[in-house]
């Protein structure tokens, strides 16, 4: 009797293009809510239950949903809160879980973000947001100086 291939656990099954598109739509809704300063939309984007975490640049991690939502409301109310343009979205996922890595373009710099989404009965919801500074996209590498390049040791080892 031929053996059947082993059944893959749900987390190792395929993550199709429709799911990827739905995750990207959720990610774009997150940045739209931020840029529109829409606290109600931001509240709908975050997972209503379960573990959540938010790491704003240079801040301590927030682990409680209430404190995360309070932080977003405070940021969005601030008169100097920047507009953020999300670029270079990259998605990896499994059924029920997806990670979006993207670049956040601000007026005075750039950040990289990782946004984790979980699939609930009503769609994809954010469970984690972490952003931090990175070098700009186009960085020039300085040519090594002669002093920085070690000279080759030509002695024989044996």
mmCIF file of C-alpha atoms in Angstrom:
data_model
loop_
_atom_site.group_PDB
_atom_site.id
_atom_site.type_symbol
_atom_site.label_atom_id
_atom_site.label_comp_id
_atom_site.label_asym_id
_atom_site.label_seq_id
_atom_site.Cartn_x
_atom_site.Cartn_y
_atom_site.Cartn_z
ATOM 1 C CA UNK A 1 0.000 0.000 0.000
ATOM 2 C CA UNK A 2 1.487 3.364 -0.989
ATOM 3 C CA UNK A 3 2.237 5.716 1.830
ATOM 4 C CA UNK A 4 0.516 9.066 1.923
ATOM 5 C CA UNK A 5 2.678 12.140 2.303
ATOM 6 C CA UNK A 6 2.619 13.450 5.849
ATOM 7 C CA UNK A 7 -0.044 16.023 6.622
ATOM 8 C CA UNK A 8 1.450 19.424 7.273
ATOM 9 C CA UNK A 9 0.446 21.193 10.459
ATOM 10 C CA UNK A 10 -1.672 24.318 9.847
ATOM 11 C CA UNK A 11 1.247 26.695 10.446
ATOM 12 C CA UNK A 12 3.240 25.062 7.650
ATOM 13 C CA UNK A 13 0.458 25.068 5.056
ATOM 14 C CA UNK A 14 0.391 27.502 2.119
ATOM 15 C CA UNK A 15 -0.201 31.206 2.535
ATOM 16 C CA UNK A 16 -1.936 32.232 -0.686
ATOM 17 C CA UNK A 17 -2.040 35.491 -2.627
ATOM 18 C CA UNK A 18 -5.541 36.376 -1.387
ATOM 19 C CA UNK A 19 -4.343 36.178 2.213
ATOM 20 C CA UNK A 20 -1.234 38.206 1.341
ATOM 21 C CA UNK A 21 -3.426 40.882 -0.270
ATOM 22 C CA UNK A 22 -5.709 40.949 2.776
ATOM 23 C CA UNK A 23 -2.712 41.376 5.095
ATOM 24 C CA UNK A 24 -1.344 44.201 2.941
ATOM 25 C CA UNK A 25 -4.778 45.870 3.027
ATOM 26 C CA UNK A 26 -4.738 45.645 6.841
ATOM 27 C CA UNK A 27 -1.213 47.087 6.938
ATOM 28 C CA UNK A 28 -2.215 49.968 4.675
ATOM 29 C CA UNK A 29 -5.303 50.583 6.830
ATOM 30 C CA UNK A 30 -2.978 50.898 9.840
ATOM 31 C CA UNK A 31 -0.919 53.648 8.176
ATOM 32 C CA UNK A 32 -4.055 55.349 6.853
ATOM 33 C CA UNK A 33 -5.561 55.417 10.350
ATOM 34 C CA UNK A 34 -2.337 56.923 11.656
ATOM 35 C CA UNK A 35 -2.072 59.555 8.925
ATOM 36 C CA UNK A 36 -5.777 60.418 9.183
ATOM 37 C CA UNK A 37 -5.410 60.657 12.982
ATOM 38 C CA UNK A 38 -8.384 58.273 13.229
ATOM 39 C CA UNK A 39 -8.319 56.734 16.706
ATOM 40 C CA UNK A 40 -11.480 54.681 16.071
ATOM 41 C CA UNK A 41 -9.953 53.102 12.951
ATOM 42 C CA UNK A 42 -6.708 52.450 14.833
ATOM 43 C CA UNK A 43 -8.702 50.710 17.562
ATOM 44 C CA UNK A 44 -10.387 48.471 14.961
ATOM 45 C CA UNK A 45 -7.036 47.498 13.438
ATOM 46 C CA UNK A 46 -5.519 46.168 16.659
ATOM 47 C CA UNK A 47 -6.521 42.701 17.860
ATOM 48 C CA UNK A 48 -9.267 43.074 20.475
ATOM 49 C CA UNK A 49 -8.000 40.180 22.619
ATOM 50 C CA UNK A 50 -4.887 38.088 23.049
ATOM 51 C CA UNK A 51 -1.274 39.064 23.380
ATOM 52 C CA UNK A 52 -0.286 42.387 21.834
ATOM 53 C CA UNK A 53 2.908 44.413 21.929
ATOM 54 C CA UNK A 54 3.987 47.788 20.612
ATOM 55 C CA UNK A 55 7.517 49.154 20.492
ATOM 56 C CA UNK A 56 7.635 52.816 19.483
ATOM 57 C CA UNK A 57 11.136 54.051 18.545
ATOM 58 C CA UNK A 58 13.232 54.732 21.631
ATOM 59 C CA UNK A 59 10.435 53.769 24.049
ATOM 60 C CA UNK A 60 9.842 50.885 26.438
ATOM 61 C CA UNK A 61 7.629 48.097 25.079
ATOM 62 C CA UNK A 62 3.900 48.324 25.731
ATOM 63 C CA UNK A 63 2.181 45.004 26.492
ATOM 64 C CA UNK A 64 -1.376 45.953 27.414
ATOM 65 C CA UNK A 65 -3.915 46.796 24.741
ATOM 66 C CA UNK A 66 -5.257 49.768 26.729
ATOM 67 C CA UNK A 67 -1.794 51.344 27.057
ATOM 68 C CA UNK A 68 -1.050 50.694 23.381
ATOM 69 C CA UNK A 69 -4.248 52.432 22.291
ATOM 70 C CA UNK A 70 -3.567 55.309 24.700
ATOM 71 C CA UNK A 71 -0.094 55.705 23.183
ATOM 72 C CA UNK A 72 -1.522 55.894 19.651
ATOM 73 C CA UNK A 73 -4.148 58.427 20.693
ATOM 74 C CA UNK A 74 -1.449 60.576 22.330
ATOM 75 C CA UNK A 75 0.833 60.374 19.287
ATOM 76 C CA UNK A 76 -1.972 61.153 16.846
ATOM 77 C CA UNK A 77 -3.156 64.141 18.952
ATOM 78 C CA UNK A 78 0.312 65.658 19.102
ATOM 79 C CA UNK A 79 0.539 68.706 16.796
ATOM 80 C CA UNK A 80 3.975 67.668 15.537
ATOM 81 C CA UNK A 81 3.102 64.030 14.818
ATOM 82 C CA UNK A 82 4.589 63.281 11.408
ATOM 83 C CA UNK A 83 2.854 61.785 8.416
ATOM 84 C CA UNK A 84 4.293 58.384 7.589
ATOM 85 C CA UNK A 85 4.576 56.839 4.152
ATOM 86 C CA UNK A 86 4.929 53.075 4.130
ATOM 87 C CA UNK A 87 7.097 51.589 1.357
ATOM 88 C CA UNK A 88 8.865 48.352 0.492
ATOM 89 C CA UNK A 89 6.246 46.121 2.117
ATOM 90 C CA UNK A 90 7.344 42.521 2.365
ATOM 91 C CA UNK A 91 4.951 39.857 3.671
ATOM 92 C CA UNK A 92 5.599 36.396 4.992
ATOM 93 C CA UNK A 93 2.847 34.347 6.518
ATOM 94 C CA UNK A 94 1.070 31.181 7.398
ATOM 95 C CA UNK A 95 -2.647 30.680 7.777
ATOM 96 C CA UNK A 96 -3.685 32.820 10.712
ATOM 97 C CA UNK A 97 -0.365 34.635 11.156
ATOM 98 C CA UNK A 98 1.474 37.152 8.964
ATOM 99 C CA UNK A 99 4.442 39.462 9.302
ATOM 100 C CA UNK A 100 4.863 42.651 7.275
ATOM 101 C CA UNK A 101 8.296 44.262 7.145
ATOM 102 C CA UNK A 102 8.280 47.749 5.677
ATOM 103 C CA UNK A 103 10.118 51.041 5.524
ATOM 104 C CA UNK A 104 8.445 54.061 7.117
ATOM 105 C CA UNK A 105 9.356 57.325 5.410
ATOM 106 C CA UNK A 106 9.023 60.374 7.669
ATOM 107 C CA UNK A 107 9.801 64.023 6.884
ATOM 108 C CA UNK A 108 13.057 63.867 8.870
ATOM 109 C CA UNK A 109 14.162 60.276 8.531
ATOM 110 C CA UNK A 110 13.275 56.679 8.001
ATOM 111 C CA UNK A 111 12.313 53.770 10.187
ATOM 112 C CA UNK A 112 11.936 50.065 9.556
ATOM 113 C CA UNK A 113 8.852 48.406 10.979
ATOM 114 C CA UNK A 114 7.724 44.890 11.614
ATOM 115 C CA UNK A 115 3.949 44.550 11.909
ATOM 116 C CA UNK A 116 2.532 41.216 13.028
ATOM 117 C CA UNK A 117 -1.050 40.347 12.100
ATOM 118 C CA UNK A 118 -3.332 37.578 13.344
ATOM 119 C CA UNK A 119 -6.387 36.316 11.495
ATOM 120 C CA UNK A 120 -9.577 36.454 13.507
ATOM 121 C CA UNK A 121 -13.141 35.650 12.454
ATOM 122 C CA UNK A 122 -13.595 39.191 11.085
ATOM 123 C CA UNK A 123 -10.248 39.518 9.297
ATOM 124 C CA UNK A 124 -6.620 40.440 9.958
ATOM 125 C CA UNK A 125 -5.745 42.416 13.093
ATOM 126 C CA UNK A 126 -2.455 43.820 14.320
ATOM 127 C CA UNK A 127 -0.901 42.021 17.271
ATOM 128 C CA UNK A 128 2.503 43.718 17.226
ATOM 129 C CA UNK A 129 4.101 46.877 15.861
ATOM 130 C CA UNK A 130 7.809 47.539 16.226
ATOM 131 C CA UNK A 131 9.659 50.341 14.480
ATOM 132 C CA UNK A 132 13.133 51.727 14.795
ATOM 133 C CA UNK A 133 15.655 53.881 12.924
ATOM 134 C CA UNK A 134 17.694 52.580 10.029
ATOM 135 C CA UNK A 135 20.191 54.080 7.610
ATOM 136 C CA UNK A 136 18.697 55.677 4.484
ATOM 137 C CA UNK A 137 18.053 53.518 1.426
ATOM 138 C CA UNK A 138 20.966 54.890 -0.599
ATOM 139 C CA UNK A 139 24.062 54.844 1.546
ATOM 140 C CA UNK A 140 27.538 55.411 0.223
ATOM 141 C CA UNK A 141 30.227 53.142 1.546
ATOM 142 C CA UNK A 142 33.517 54.838 2.134
ATOM 143 C CA UNK A 143 36.371 53.299 0.204
ATOM 144 C CA UNK A 144 38.776 51.541 2.550
ATOM 145 C CA UNK A 145 41.985 53.417 3.144
ATOM 146 C CA UNK A 146 45.345 51.746 2.689
ATOM 147 C CA UNK A 147 45.848 51.714 6.453
ATOM 148 C CA UNK A 148 42.518 49.973 6.989
ATOM 149 C CA UNK A 149 43.349 47.088 4.629
ATOM 150 C CA UNK A 150 45.508 44.529 6.446
ATOM 151 C CA UNK A 151 48.568 43.292 4.625
ATOM 152 C CA UNK A 152 48.614 39.632 3.782
ATOM 153 C CA UNK A 153 50.839 37.455 5.911
ATOM 154 C CA UNK A 154 52.848 35.433 3.391
ATOM 155 C CA UNK A 155 54.558 33.148 5.895
ATOM 156 C CA UNK A 156 53.859 29.463 5.545
ATOM 157 C CA UNK A 157 51.789 27.812 8.224
ATOM 158 C CA UNK A 158 53.467 24.397 7.846
#
